[in-house]
Coordinates of C-alpha atoms in Angstrom, one line a residue:
M1 CA 10.3 -13.1 7.8
L2 CA 10.8 -10.2 5.8
K3 CA 13.5 -9.0 8.4
V4 CA 15.2 -12.6 8.3
K5 CA 14.7 -13.1 4.3
P6 CA 13.7 -9.7 2.5
S7 CA 11.4 -10.2 -0.4
P8 CA 12.3 -8.2 -3.7
F9 CA 8.7 -7.2 -3.6
V10 CA 5.5 -7.5 -1.6
I11 CA 1.8 -6.7 -2.8
L12 CA -0.6 -5.8 -0.1
D13 CA -4.2 -5.5 -1.0
E14 CA -6.3 -3.5 1.5
V15 CA -4.4 -4.8 4.9
D16 CA -5.4 -1.4 6.3
A17 CA -8.8 -1.6 6.1
P18 CA -9.8 -2.4 9.4
L19 CA -7.1 0.0 10.9
D20 CA -8.1 3.5 12.5
D21 CA -5.8 6.5 11.9
S22 CA -3.3 6.3 14.6
N23 CA -3.1 2.8 13.4
V24 CA -2.4 3.6 9.8
G25 CA 0.3 5.8 11.1
R26 CA 2.2 2.9 12.5
Y27 CA 1.6 1.1 9.7
G28 CA 3.0 3.6 7.4
D29 CA 6.4 3.7 9.7
V30 CA 6.4 -0.2 9.5
L31 CA 6.5 -0.2 5.6
R32 CA 8.9 2.3 5.5
E33 CA 11.2 0.5 7.5
F34 CA 10.8 -2.5 5.3
A35 CA 10.9 -0.8 2.0
E36 CA 14.5 -0.2 2.5
E37 CA 15.0 -4.0 1.8
S38 CA 12.0 -4.6 -0.2
Q39 CA 9.3 -2.7 -2.8
F40 CA 6.0 -2.6 -2.0
V41 CA 2.9 -2.4 -4.5
I42 CA -0.4 -1.6 -1.9
I43 CA -3.9 -1.5 -3.1
T44 CA -5.6 0.8 -0.9
H45 CA -8.6 3.4 -0.2
N46 CA -6.9 4.8 2.7
K47 CA -6.2 8.6 2.4
G48 CA -3.4 8.1 5.2
T49 CA -1.7 4.9 3.4
M50 CA -1.9 6.9 0.3
E51 CA 0.0 9.8 1.9
A52 CA 2.7 8.0 3.2
A53 CA 3.4 6.3 -0.2
D54 CA 6.6 7.5 -2.7
T55 CA 4.6 7.2 -5.9
L56 CA 1.0 6.7 -6.5
Y57 CA -0.5 5.3 -9.3
G58 CA -4.7 6.0 -9.5
V59 CA -7.4 3.8 -11.3
T60 CA -10.6 4.5 -11.9
M61 CA -13.7 2.5 -13.5
A62 CA -16.0 4.1 -16.0
E63 CA -19.6 5.5 -14.7
A64 CA -22.4 3.1 -15.1
G65 CA -23.8 3.9 -18.6
S66 CA -20.8 5.6 -20.1
A67 CA -19.1 3.7 -23.3
A68 CA -16.0 2.7 -22.3
C69 CA -14.1 1.9 -25.9
S70 CA -16.3 2.2 -29.1
G71 CA -16.1 0.1 -31.9

């Protein structure tokens, strides 16, 4: 579908979780191909997918017992 009618952006959430390392590489190749026409927001914990990204944004959670905000 993305080849026929590219979307302006695509959100992918943990779609690489079941992939082994060699398939993560193939997944990255496919993403680079489609990224010529669409922007991708990818939520992942996979190091290989993060290495393939042009830009990374990280989100961390506060440790248990620590105060996130006071007031």
